Coordinates of C-alpha atoms in Angstrom, one line a residue:
X1 CA 48.9 -84.0 138.8
X2 CA 45.7 -86.3 139.2
X3 CA 42.4 -84.7 138.5
X4 CA 39.7 -85.2 141.0
X5 CA 36.3 -86.6 139.5
X6 CA 33.6 -83.7 139.7
X7 CA 30.6 -84.7 141.7
X8 CA 27.1 -84.4 140.0
X9 CA 23.9 -83.5 141.4
X10 CA 21.2 -86.5 141.7
X11 CA 17.9 -86.6 142.6
X12 CA 17.3 -88.9 145.5
X13 CA 15.0 -92.0 145.5
X14 CA 11.7 -91.8 147.3
X15 CA 12.8 -94.3 149.9
X16 CA 15.9 -92.4 150.6
X17 CA 14.0 -88.9 150.8
X18 CA 11.5 -90.6 153.3
X19 CA 14.2 -91.9 155.4
X20 CA 15.7 -88.4 155.8
X21 CA 12.3 -87.1 156.6
X22 CA 11.8 -89.6 159.2
X23 CA 15.0 -88.7 160.8
X24 CA 13.7 -85.1 161.1
X25 CA 10.4 -86.3 162.8
X26 CA 11.4 -89.6 164.6
X27 CA 14.7 -89.3 167.0
X28 CA 14.0 -92.3 169.1
X29 CA 11.1 -94.7 169.9
X30 CA 9.5 -92.1 172.4
X31 CA 9.1 -89.6 169.5
X32 CA 7.3 -92.0 167.6
X33 CA 5.0 -92.7 170.5
X34 CA 4.6 -89.0 171.0
X35 CA 3.2 -88.5 167.5
X36 CA 0.8 -91.4 167.7
X37 CA -0.8 -90.1 171.1
X38 CA -1.0 -86.7 169.8
X39 CA -3.2 -88.0 166.8
X40 CA -5.5 -89.9 169.1
X41 CA -5.8 -86.9 171.2
X42 CA -6.7 -84.6 168.1
X43 CA -9.2 -87.5 167.3
X44 CA -11.3 -86.5 170.4
X45 CA -10.5 -89.6 172.2
X46 CA -11.7 -90.3 175.7
X47 CA -9.7 -93.6 176.2
X48 CA -6.2 -94.3 174.8
X49 CA -4.5 -97.5 175.6
X50 CA -0.7 -97.7 174.9
X51 CA 1.4 -101.0 174.7
X52 CA 5.1 -101.0 174.5
X53 CA 7.5 -103.8 174.2
X54 CA 11.2 -104.0 173.9
X55 CA 11.5 -100.3 174.7
X56 CA 9.5 -99.5 171.5
X57 CA 11.8 -101.3 169.2
X58 CA 9.9 -104.3 169.0
X59 CA 6.3 -102.9 169.6
X60 CA 4.4 -99.7 170.0
X61 CA 0.8 -99.9 169.8
X62 CA -1.8 -96.9 170.3
X63 CA -5.5 -97.7 170.4
X64 CA -8.1 -95.1 170.7
X65 CA -11.9 -94.6 170.9
X66 CA -11.8 -91.2 168.8
X67 CA -13.4 -90.2 165.5
X68 CA -11.5 -92.6 163.3
X69 CA -11.0 -92.8 159.7
X70 CA -13.0 -93.7 156.6
X71 CA -11.4 -95.9 153.9
X72 CA -10.4 -92.9 151.8
X73 CA -8.6 -91.1 154.7
X74 CA -6.9 -94.0 155.9
X75 CA -5.3 -94.6 152.3
X76 CA -4.0 -90.9 152.7
X77 CA -2.6 -91.2 156.2
X78 CA 0.6 -92.9 155.4
X79 CA 1.4 -90.5 152.4
X80 CA 3.8 -87.6 153.3
X81 CA 2.4 -84.1 153.8
X82 CA -1.3 -85.4 154.1
X83 CA -3.2 -83.9 157.0
X84 CA -6.8 -82.8 158.0
X85 CA -5.4 -80.0 160.2
X86 CA -4.0 -77.5 157.8
X87 CA -5.4 -76.3 154.5
X88 CA -3.0 -73.2 153.5
X89 CA 0.3 -71.7 154.4
X90 CA -1.4 -69.2 156.7
X91 CA -2.8 -72.0 158.8
X92 CA 0.7 -72.8 159.9
X93 CA 0.7 -69.9 162.1
X94 CA -2.7 -70.5 163.7
X95 CA -2.1 -74.2 164.9
X96 CA -4.6 -75.3 167.6
X97 CA -3.9 -79.0 167.5
X98 CA -1.4 -81.4 168.8
X99 CA -0.1 -82.6 165.3
X100 CA -0.4 -80.7 162.1
X101 CA 2.6 -81.4 159.6
X102 CA 1.3 -84.5 158.0
X103 CA 4.5 -86.3 158.1
X104 CA 4.3 -88.6 161.3
X105 CA 2.7 -91.6 159.9
X106 CA 4.5 -91.5 156.7
X107 CA 7.9 -91.2 158.5
X108 CA 7.0 -93.9 160.8
X109 CA 6.0 -96.1 158.0
X110 CA 9.4 -95.6 156.3
X111 CA 11.4 -97.2 159.1
X112 CA 9.2 -99.9 160.6
X113 CA 6.3 -102.3 159.9
X114 CA 3.3 -100.5 160.3
X115 CA -0.3 -101.6 160.5
X116 CA -3.1 -99.1 161.0
X117 CA -6.9 -100.2 161.4
X118 CA -9.7 -97.5 161.9
X119 CA -13.4 -97.0 161.6
X120 CA -15.4 -93.8 161.7
X121 CA -19.0 -95.3 162.5
X122 CA -20.6 -97.6 164.9
X123 CA -21.2 -100.5 162.3
X124 CA -18.5 -102.4 163.7
X125 CA -16.7 -102.5 160.2
X126 CA -13.5 -100.7 159.5
X127 CA -10.4 -100.9 157.4
X128 CA -6.9 -101.8 157.6
X129 CA -3.8 -100.6 155.8
X130 CA -0.2 -102.0 156.2
X131 CA 3.2 -100.7 155.3
X132 CA 6.6 -102.2 155.4
X133 CA 9.5 -99.9 155.2
X134 CA 7.3 -97.3 153.5
X135 CA 6.0 -99.6 151.1
X136 CA 2.1 -99.7 151.4
X137 CA 0.4 -103.1 150.9
X138 CA -3.0 -101.6 150.3
X139 CA -6.2 -101.5 152.0
X140 CA -8.9 -104.1 153.2
X141 CA -11.9 -104.4 155.3
X142 CA -11.7 -105.3 158.8
X143 CA -13.9 -105.8 162.0
X144 CA -13.2 -102.8 164.3
X145 CA -15.1 -100.4 166.5
X146 CA -15.2 -96.7 166.1
X147 CA -11.6 -95.3 166.6
X148 CA -8.3 -96.3 165.5
X149 CA -5.4 -98.7 166.3
X150 CA -1.9 -98.2 164.9
X151 CA 0.7 -101.2 165.4
X152 CA 4.4 -100.2 164.9
X153 CA 6.8 -103.3 164.7
X154 CA 10.5 -103.6 164.3
X155 CA 11.3 -99.7 164.5
X156 CA 14.3 -99.0 162.6
X157 CA 14.7 -102.6 161.2
X158 CA 15.7 -101.2 157.8
X159 CA 18.1 -98.3 159.4
X160 CA 20.4 -100.2 161.5
X161 CA 22.8 -97.2 161.5
X162 CA 19.9 -95.3 163.3
X163 CA 19.4 -98.0 166.0
X164 CA 23.1 -98.3 166.7
X165 CA 23.1 -94.7 168.0
X166 CA 20.1 -95.2 170.3
X167 CA 20.6 -95.4 174.1
X168 CA 20.3 -98.7 176.1
X169 CA 16.9 -100.3 176.2
X170 CA 16.6 -99.2 180.0
X171 CA 17.1 -95.5 178.9
X172 CA 14.7 -95.7 175.9
X173 CA 12.1 -97.2 178.1
X174 CA 12.6 -94.4 180.7
X175 CA 12.2 -91.9 178.1
X176 CA 8.8 -93.2 176.8
X177 CA 7.5 -93.3 180.3
X178 CA 8.7 -89.8 181.1
X179 CA 7.4 -88.5 177.9
X180 CA 3.9 -90.0 178.6
X181 CA 3.9 -88.8 182.1
X182 CA 4.2 -85.3 181.0
X183 CA 1.5 -85.8 178.0
X184 CA -1.2 -87.0 180.3
X185 CA -1.2 -83.9 182.7
X186 CA -3.3 -81.5 180.7
X187 CA -6.0 -84.0 179.3
X188 CA -7.8 -84.8 182.5
X189 CA -10.9 -85.9 180.5
X190 CA -9.0 -88.9 178.9
X191 CA -8.5 -92.3 180.4
X192 CA -4.9 -93.3 179.8
X193 CA -3.8 -96.9 180.2
X194 CA 0.1 -97.7 179.5
X195 CA 1.4 -101.3 179.5
X196 CA 5.3 -101.9 179.1
X197 CA 6.6 -105.4 178.7
X198 CA 3.3 -106.9 179.9
X199 CA 3.3 -105.0 183.1
X200 CA 0.9 -101.9 183.5
X201 CA 3.0 -98.9 184.5
X202 CA 0.0 -96.2 184.2
X203 CA -3.7 -96.4 184.7
X204 CA -4.8 -92.8 185.0
X205 CA -8.9 -92.5 184.8
X206 CA -10.4 -89.4 183.5
X207 CA -11.0 -86.9 186.1
X208 CA -12.4 -83.4 186.6
X209 CA -9.4 -81.0 187.1
X210 CA -5.8 -80.5 186.2
X211 CA -4.9 -80.7 189.8
X212 CA -6.7 -84.3 190.1
X213 CA -4.5 -85.3 187.1
X214 CA -1.4 -84.1 188.8
X215 CA -2.4 -86.0 191.8
X216 CA -2.6 -89.1 189.6
X217 CA 0.8 -88.6 188.5
X218 CA 2.8 -87.1 191.1
X219 CA 0.9 -88.2 194.3
X220 CA -2.0 -86.8 196.4
X221 CA 0.2 -85.3 199.0
X222 CA 2.2 -83.6 196.5
X223 CA -0.7 -82.2 194.6
X224 CA -2.6 -81.0 197.8
X225 CA 0.5 -79.0 198.8
X226 CA 0.6 -77.0 195.4
X227 CA -0.3 -73.3 195.3
X228 CA -3.0 -72.4 192.6
X229 CA -2.3 -69.3 190.8
X230 CA -4.2 -67.6 187.9
X231 CA -4.0 -64.7 185.6
X232 CA -6.0 -63.5 182.7
X233 CA -5.5 -60.5 180.5
X234 CA -5.8 -59.3 176.9
X235 CA -6.5 -62.5 175.5
X236 CA -4.0 -64.5 177.4
X237 CA -4.8 -66.6 180.6
X238 CA -2.7 -68.8 182.8
X239 CA -3.5 -71.5 185.5
X240 CA -0.5 -72.5 187.4
X241 CA 0.1 -74.9 190.3
X242 CA 3.4 -74.2 192.1
X243 CA 5.4 -75.5 195.1
X244 CA 5.0 -73.7 198.6
X245 CA 8.1 -71.9 199.6
X246 CA 8.9 -74.3 202.3
X247 CA 8.9 -77.4 199.8
X248 CA 11.6 -75.8 197.2
X249 CA 14.3 -78.2 196.1
X250 CA 17.6 -78.1 194.3
X251 CA 16.2 -80.6 191.8
X252 CA 12.6 -80.0 191.6
X253 CA 10.3 -82.8 190.7
X254 CA 8.3 -81.2 187.9
X255 CA 8.8 -78.0 185.7
X256 CA 6.2 -78.5 183.2
X257 CA 4.7 -75.7 180.7
X258 CA 1.7 -76.2 178.6
X259 CA 1.0 -73.8 175.6
X260 CA -2.6 -74.5 174.4
X261 CA -2.1 -78.0 175.9
X262 CA 1.0 -78.7 174.1
X263 CA 4.0 -79.7 176.4
X264 CA 6.8 -77.1 175.7
X265 CA 10.1 -75.8 177.0
X266 CA 10.5 -72.0 177.3
X267 CA 13.1 -70.1 179.4
X268 CA 11.0 -67.0 179.8
X269 CA 8.3 -68.8 181.6
X270 CA 10.6 -71.0 183.9
X271 CA 12.6 -67.7 184.6
X272 CA 9.4 -66.1 185.5
X273 CA 8.3 -68.6 188.0
X274 CA 11.9 -68.6 189.5
X275 CA 11.7 -65.0 189.9
X276 CA 8.5 -64.9 191.7
X277 CA 9.9 -67.0 194.4
X278 CA 13.3 -65.3 194.4
X279 CA 12.8 -64.2 198.2
X280 CA 12.6 -67.7 199.1
X281 CA 15.4 -69.3 196.7
X282 CA 18.1 -70.3 199.3
X283 CA 21.1 -72.6 198.3
X284 CA 19.9 -73.0 194.7
X285 CA 16.6 -74.2 195.2
X286 CA 13.9 -74.3 192.7
X287 CA 9.9 -74.7 192.7
X288 CA 8.1 -77.5 190.9
X289 CA 5.5 -76.1 188.7
X290 CA 2.7 -76.7 186.3
X291 CA 1.8 -73.9 183.8
X292 CA -1.2 -74.3 181.6
X293 CA -1.0 -71.2 179.2
X294 CA -3.8 -70.2 176.9
X295 CA -2.9 -68.0 174.2
X296 CA -4.1 -66.9 170.6
X297 CA -2.1 -69.4 168.3
X298 CA -1.3 -66.5 165.9
X299 CA 0.7 -65.1 168.7
X300 CA 3.2 -68.0 168.9
X301 CA 5.3 -69.8 166.3
X302 CA 5.3 -73.7 166.7
X303 CA 7.5 -74.0 163.7
X304 CA 10.8 -73.2 165.2
X305 CA 12.0 -76.7 166.2
X306 CA 11.5 -80.1 164.2
X307 CA 10.0 -81.8 167.2
X308 CA 7.7 -79.0 168.2
X309 CA 9.4 -79.2 171.7
X310 CA 10.1 -75.4 171.7
X311 CA 7.8 -72.4 170.5
X312 CA 8.6 -68.6 170.1
X313 CA 6.3 -65.9 171.6
X314 CA 5.8 -62.8 169.7
X315 CA 6.4 -61.0 172.9
X316 CA 8.6 -62.9 175.6
X317 CA 8.8 -59.9 177.8
X318 CA 5.1 -59.7 178.2
X319 CA 4.8 -63.4 178.8
X320 CA 7.5 -63.1 181.7
X321 CA 5.7 -60.2 183.4
X322 CA 2.3 -62.1 182.9
X323 CA 3.6 -65.3 184.6
X324 CA 5.8 -63.3 187.2
X325 CA 2.6 -61.4 188.4
X326 CA 0.4 -64.7 188.4
X327 CA 2.9 -66.7 190.6
X328 CA 3.7 -63.7 192.8
X329 CA 0.1 -62.9 193.6
X330 CA -0.7 -66.6 194.2
X331 CA 2.3 -66.8 196.8
X332 CA 1.0 -63.7 198.5
X333 CA -2.7 -65.0 198.9
X334 CA -1.4 -68.3 200.4
X335 CA 0.7 -66.5 202.9
X336 CA -2.4 -64.1 203.7
X337 CA -4.9 -67.0 204.2
X338 CA -2.6 -68.8 206.7
X339 CA -3.5 -68.1 210.3
X340 CA 0.1 -67.4 211.2
X341 CA -0.1 -64.3 209.0
X342 CA -2.3 -61.5 209.9
X343 CA -0.8 -58.5 208.4
X344 CA -0.5 -57.4 204.7
X345 CA 1.1 -59.5 201.9
X346 CA 4.1 -57.5 201.8
X347 CA 4.7 -57.4 205.7
X348 CA 4.2 -61.2 205.9
X349 CA 6.6 -61.9 203.3
X350 CA 9.4 -59.5 205.1
X351 CA 8.8 -61.1 208.3
X352 CA 9.5 -64.6 207.0
X353 CA 13.2 -64.2 207.2
X354 CA 13.3 -66.4 210.5
X355 CA 11.6 -69.4 208.5
X356 CA 13.4 -68.9 205.3
X357 CA 17.1 -67.7 205.7
X358 CA 17.5 -67.2 202.1
X359 CA 14.9 -64.1 202.2
X360 CA 16.3 -61.1 200.8
X361 CA 14.9 -57.8 199.7
X362 CA 16.2 -57.2 196.2
X363 CA 13.7 -59.4 194.3
X364 CA 12.8 -58.5 190.8
X365 CA 10.1 -55.9 190.3
X366 CA 7.0 -56.9 189.3
X367 CA 7.1 -58.0 185.6
X368 CA 10.5 -56.2 185.3
X369 CA 12.2 -59.3 183.4
X370 CA 15.7 -58.3 184.8
X371 CA 17.7 -61.0 186.0
X372 CA 18.6 -60.2 189.8
X373 CA 21.8 -62.3 189.4
X374 CA 23.9 -59.3 188.7
X375 CA 22.5 -57.7 192.3
X376 CA 23.5 -60.9 194.0
X377 CA 27.0 -61.1 192.6
X378 CA 29.8 -60.2 195.1
X379 CA 32.1 -57.4 194.0
X380 CA 35.5 -58.6 193.3
X381 CA 37.1 -56.7 196.1
X382 CA 34.6 -58.4 198.6
X383 CA 35.7 -61.9 197.4
X384 CA 36.7 -64.4 200.0
X385 CA 40.4 -65.1 201.1
X386 CA 39.3 -68.7 200.8
X387 CA 40.1 -69.1 197.2
X388 CA 39.0 -72.1 195.2
X389 CA 41.3 -75.1 195.3
X390 CA 40.6 -75.8 191.6
X391 CA 42.5 -73.4 189.4
X392 CA 40.5 -74.2 186.3
X393 CA 36.9 -73.2 184.7
X394 CA 34.1 -74.7 186.6
X395 CA 32.1 -74.6 183.4
X396 CA 34.5 -76.9 181.5
X397 CA 34.0 -80.8 181.8
X398 CA 36.7 -82.9 183.0
X399 CA 37.0 -86.7 183.6
X400 CA 36.9 -87.9 187.2
X401 CA 40.7 -88.6 187.1
X402 CA 41.5 -85.0 185.8
X403 CA 39.5 -83.6 188.7
X404 CA 41.0 -85.8 191.3
X405 CA 44.5 -84.8 190.0
X406 CA 44.1 -81.3 189.7
X407 CA 42.3 -81.0 193.2
X408 CA 45.0 -82.9 194.9
X409 CA 47.8 -81.0 193.2
X410 CA 46.4 -77.6 194.1
X411 CA 46.0 -78.1 197.8
X412 CA 48.0 -80.8 199.1
X413 CA 47.6 -81.2 202.9
X414 CA 50.8 -81.9 205.0
X415 CA 50.9 -85.5 206.5
X416 CA 50.6 -84.1 209.9
X417 CA 47.5 -82.5 208.9
X418 CA 46.0 -85.8 207.4
X419 CA 47.1 -87.9 210.4
X420 CA 45.4 -85.4 213.0
X421 CA 42.7 -87.3 215.3
X422 CA 40.0 -84.8 214.8
X423 CA 38.1 -86.0 217.8
X424 CA 40.6 -84.1 219.8
X425 CA 40.4 -80.9 217.7
X426 CA 37.5 -78.1 218.3
X427 CA 35.7 -77.5 214.9
X428 CA 33.0 -74.7 214.3
X429 CA 29.9 -74.7 212.1
X430 CA 29.3 -71.7 209.9
X431 CA 25.9 -70.9 208.7
X432 CA 24.9 -74.7 208.7
X433 CA 27.2 -75.2 205.6
X434 CA 30.8 -75.3 206.4
X435 CA 33.0 -76.5 209.1
X436 CA 36.0 -74.4 210.3
X437 CA 38.9 -76.4 211.6
X438 CA 42.5 -75.3 212.8
X439 CA 45.6 -77.1 211.4
X440 CA 49.0 -76.9 212.1
X441 CA 49.9 -74.0 209.7
X442 CA 46.7 -72.3 209.2
X443 CA 42.9 -73.3 209.0
X444 CA 40.6 -75.5 206.8
X445 CA 37.3 -74.7 205.7
X446 CA 35.2 -77.7 204.8
X447 CA 31.9 -77.9 202.7
X448 CA 30.0 -80.2 205.1
X449 CA 27.7 -81.6 202.1
X450 CA 30.6 -82.2 199.5
X451 CA 32.8 -83.8 202.2
X452 CA 30.1 -86.3 203.1
X453 CA 29.3 -87.0 199.7
X454 CA 32.9 -88.0 199.0
X455 CA 32.8 -90.4 202.2
X456 CA 29.5 -91.8 201.0
X457 CA 30.6 -92.3 197.3
X458 CA 33.7 -94.3 198.2
X459 CA 32.1 -96.3 200.9
X460 CA 29.1 -97.2 198.3
X461 CA 31.6 -98.2 195.5
X462 CA 33.1 -100.4 198.1
X463 CA 29.9 -102.0 199.4
X464 CA 28.6 -102.4 195.9
X465 CA 32.0 -104.3 194.9
X466 CA 32.2 -106.3 198.2
X467 CA 28.4 -107.2 198.1
X468 CA 28.4 -106.4 201.9
X469 CA 26.3 -103.5 203.0
X470 CA 25.3 -102.5 206.4
X471 CA 21.5 -102.2 206.6
X472 CA 18.5 -101.8 209.2
X473 CA 15.3 -103.2 208.9
X474 CA 12.5 -100.8 209.7
X475 CA 9.8 -101.6 212.4
X476 CA 7.2 -99.9 210.1
X477 CA 7.8 -99.5 206.4
X478 CA 8.0 -96.0 205.0
X479 CA 5.5 -95.4 202.3
X480 CA 5.3 -92.6 199.9
X481 CA 3.9 -91.8 196.3
X482 CA 6.2 -91.5 193.2
X483 CA 5.3 -90.7 189.8
X484 CA 5.4 -93.4 187.0
X485 CA 8.9 -91.9 185.8
X486 CA 10.4 -92.1 189.4
X487 CA 8.9 -95.5 189.8
X488 CA 10.7 -96.7 186.5
X489 CA 14.1 -95.4 187.8
X490 CA 13.9 -97.2 191.0
X491 CA 12.7 -100.4 189.0
X492 CA 15.8 -99.8 186.6
X493 CA 18.3 -99.6 189.4
X494 CA 17.0 -102.0 191.7
X495 CA 20.2 -103.9 192.2
X496 CA 21.9 -100.5 193.0
X497 CA 19.4 -99.5 195.5
X498 CA 19.5 -103.0 197.2
X499 CA 23.3 -102.8 197.2
X500 CA 23.3 -99.5 199.3
X501 CA 21.1 -101.2 201.9
X502 CA 17.4 -100.2 200.6
X503 CA 14.5 -102.8 200.4
X504 CA 12.0 -101.2 198.1
X505 CA 8.7 -102.9 197.0
X506 CA 5.9 -101.8 194.8
X507 CA 2.9 -101.2 197.1
X508 CA 0.3 -100.8 194.4
X509 CA -0.7 -97.5 192.5
X510 CA 1.8 -94.8 192.9
X511 CA 3.0 -95.9 196.2
X512 CA 6.4 -97.6 197.0
X513 CA 7.2 -99.4 200.3
X514 CA 10.9 -98.9 201.9
X515 CA 11.4 -101.7 204.6
X516 CA 15.1 -101.4 205.1
X517 CA 17.4 -98.6 204.8
X518 CA 21.4 -97.9 205.0
X519 CA 22.4 -98.4 208.7
X520 CA 23.6 -94.7 209.0
X521 CA 20.4 -93.2 207.6
X522 CA 17.4 -91.9 209.8
X523 CA 13.8 -92.6 209.3
X524 CA 13.1 -89.2 208.7
X525 CA 15.4 -89.2 205.9
X526 CA 14.3 -92.0 203.8
X527 CA 11.8 -90.2 201.5
X528 CA 14.1 -87.2 200.8
X529 CA 17.2 -89.6 200.2
X530 CA 15.4 -91.6 197.6
X531 CA 13.8 -88.6 195.8
X532 CA 17.1 -86.8 195.6
X533 CA 18.9 -90.0 194.2
X534 CA 15.8 -90.3 191.4
X535 CA 16.2 -86.5 190.6
X536 CA 19.9 -86.9 190.5
X537 CA 19.4 -89.8 188.0
X538 CA 16.8 -88.3 185.8
X539 CA 18.8 -85.1 185.4
X540 CA 21.5 -86.9 183.9
X541 CA 24.0 -85.7 186.3
X542 CA 27.3 -87.9 186.2
X543 CA 26.8 -89.1 182.8
X544 CA 29.7 -87.5 181.4
X545 CA 32.1 -87.8 184.5
X546 CA 31.1 -91.5 185.2
X547 CA 30.9 -93.8 182.3
X548 CA 30.1 -96.8 184.4
X549 CA 26.5 -97.1 185.9
X550 CA 28.0 -98.4 189.2
X551 CA 29.7 -95.1 189.7
X552 CA 26.8 -93.0 188.5
X553 CA 24.4 -94.7 191.0
X554 CA 27.1 -94.3 193.9
X555 CA 27.4 -90.6 193.1
X556 CA 23.4 -90.4 193.1
X557 CA 23.5 -92.3 196.7
X558 CA 26.1 -89.9 198.0
X559 CA 24.3 -86.8 196.7
X560 CA 20.9 -88.0 198.2
X561 CA 22.1 -89.4 201.6
X562 CA 24.9 -86.6 202.4
X563 CA 24.4 -84.2 205.1
X564 CA 22.5 -81.0 203.6
X565 CA 23.6 -77.5 203.7
X566 CA 21.6 -76.0 206.5
X567 CA 22.0 -79.1 208.6
X568 CA 23.1 -78.5 212.3
X569 CA 25.9 -80.6 213.2
X570 CA 27.1 -81.4 216.8
X571 CA 30.8 -81.3 217.6
X572 CA 31.2 -85.1 217.6
X573 CA 29.4 -85.4 214.3
X574 CA 31.9 -82.6 212.8
X575 CA 34.8 -84.5 214.3
X576 CA 33.5 -87.9 212.8
X577 CA 33.2 -86.5 209.3
X578 CA 36.5 -85.1 209.2
X579 CA 37.9 -88.3 210.3
X580 CA 36.2 -90.2 207.4
X581 CA 36.9 -87.5 205.0
X582 CA 40.8 -87.7 205.5
X583 CA 40.8 -91.6 205.5
X584 CA 39.2 -91.4 202.0
X585 CA 41.3 -92.0 198.9
X586 CA 40.5 -88.6 197.7
X587 CA 39.6 -86.1 200.4
X588 CA 39.9 -83.1 198.1
X589 CA 36.8 -83.2 195.9
X590 CA 33.2 -84.7 195.9
X591 CA 32.2 -87.1 193.2
X592 CA 31.5 -84.2 190.8
X593 CA 34.7 -82.5 191.3
X594 CA 33.6 -79.9 193.5
X595 CA 36.1 -79.0 196.2
X596 CA 35.4 -80.5 199.6
X597 CA 37.9 -77.9 201.5
X598 CA 39.9 -75.0 201.1
X599 CA 43.0 -74.3 203.1
X600 CA 44.3 -70.9 204.3
X601 CA 47.8 -70.7 205.4
X602 CA 49.0 -68.7 208.6
X603 CA 51.1 -66.5 206.3
X604 CA 47.8 -65.6 204.1
X605 CA 46.0 -64.9 207.4
X606 CA 48.8 -62.5 208.6
X607 CA 49.0 -60.9 205.2
X608 CA 45.1 -60.1 205.4
X609 CA 45.5 -58.4 208.8
X610 CA 48.5 -56.3 207.6
X611 CA 50.8 -58.1 210.3

């Protein structure tokens, strides 16, 4: 029997240690840029200029007019665990700055060619230090105004395995724009300029308030329609800007939380905002929101995640109740202030059932912190007779072919049913969501949105492959504002938008111009359709099921342009939809695998009525 060689413990070299540390801090080019911008913010800069080339792999440059560094500090800035922001272990639990670990510059230096120039005075003289793969080349005098300029070239050049696992350049560039879009919001006093591959993608001057900064990013109209909510109690204060009830969306444009100005993800806050809107949340809609939470740093732990993207509150339930009350109060004040609402806030909200069909009376109690999902869930004995056509867990991910096969095998329509001329059959719309249609041996219940998605998906793929799309020119272009990230999505998929029949051009600033649209689309649907497509792509939907970008964009188009839940249809429109659905290659599921229809046989109906 052969003996295996015993492994011995070795002390790693400093270069390997530095690359391991870099892997903890630097996930991708966007995380490098985030660390550098945070340093500029901490340096009290009022102007930050950012330049990116080759999705950040070729070049990342951040210049600021902040406090700058002396020659002594400059030498230390590329040393691991060297920082001006903490002095003792206790300081780790009282963090009030953006950066604090003292690892960023050293980690960046380990996997790139780095150059830092800085000056801490107004003499016009500064110092420069360079590093290549973590090897510092020394410091030398250089002309430089007060502030710091960091230049990162050839990111991951010495760790090609890391670069191999990066996403496409388009995806990395989008991640950069999206990260910057989130970072600039809580700092209205800083002028940000962002240039990507020689094109200026963001020019955001300093302004006087968070709402003005939100307008600079998301658009003036969007910002004007936000409800302002505020709350202060026992050392915690919150300022929120949230959607109005009538502008809720399935995929909201923004859901941003800033804790002591740091962009953070936290489920308690997101859920609290959503619960405050629970009376208005129909068909899975959600509010956009910006939440600026100011809290004692000693009450949070920022060390729970390597990228500082998540934090832990000492009292999650308290924060939930605090945010819930702030948003609920803001909504009620908004309703009272409107001319249409003269009674008390409670009466106003209860009387909105005609305007908001999703209104219900079992919203969570103030600050209760309990999910009302259990109250909304239907008891098993009340489940509909129209059982789902997909006999497999909805939470499990399946490929497109698996979804199609399972759906088709579970509810096969007779040839007689498929060949029906639906324009001769009376159909009935139910709750603006479903179409009820009789068939030879039973009835069909069709999800109008899912069915139209399937039709549009197959037509979009056909148009993209053939290069022929039915498009209509608009007499007057449709103009609307988008955020830098949304504009980047449109730019990255320009050939697909064009293939669907859209003609979209940059109108300057945050505005885009749409001069042509798909032939079937109406003028009033243009903005919502494009926004839905953008949100679909930003959310990463379809990335697992659709490996090909063509199918992913086609699914986004189908989702954005399809008939919506709540949209009233005429008899002719219902008949036309059914004719189109049953002409599709796979009429049984939408592009994402949801069922388009449920069949109920006459035998099942008669059993239900005990006949």
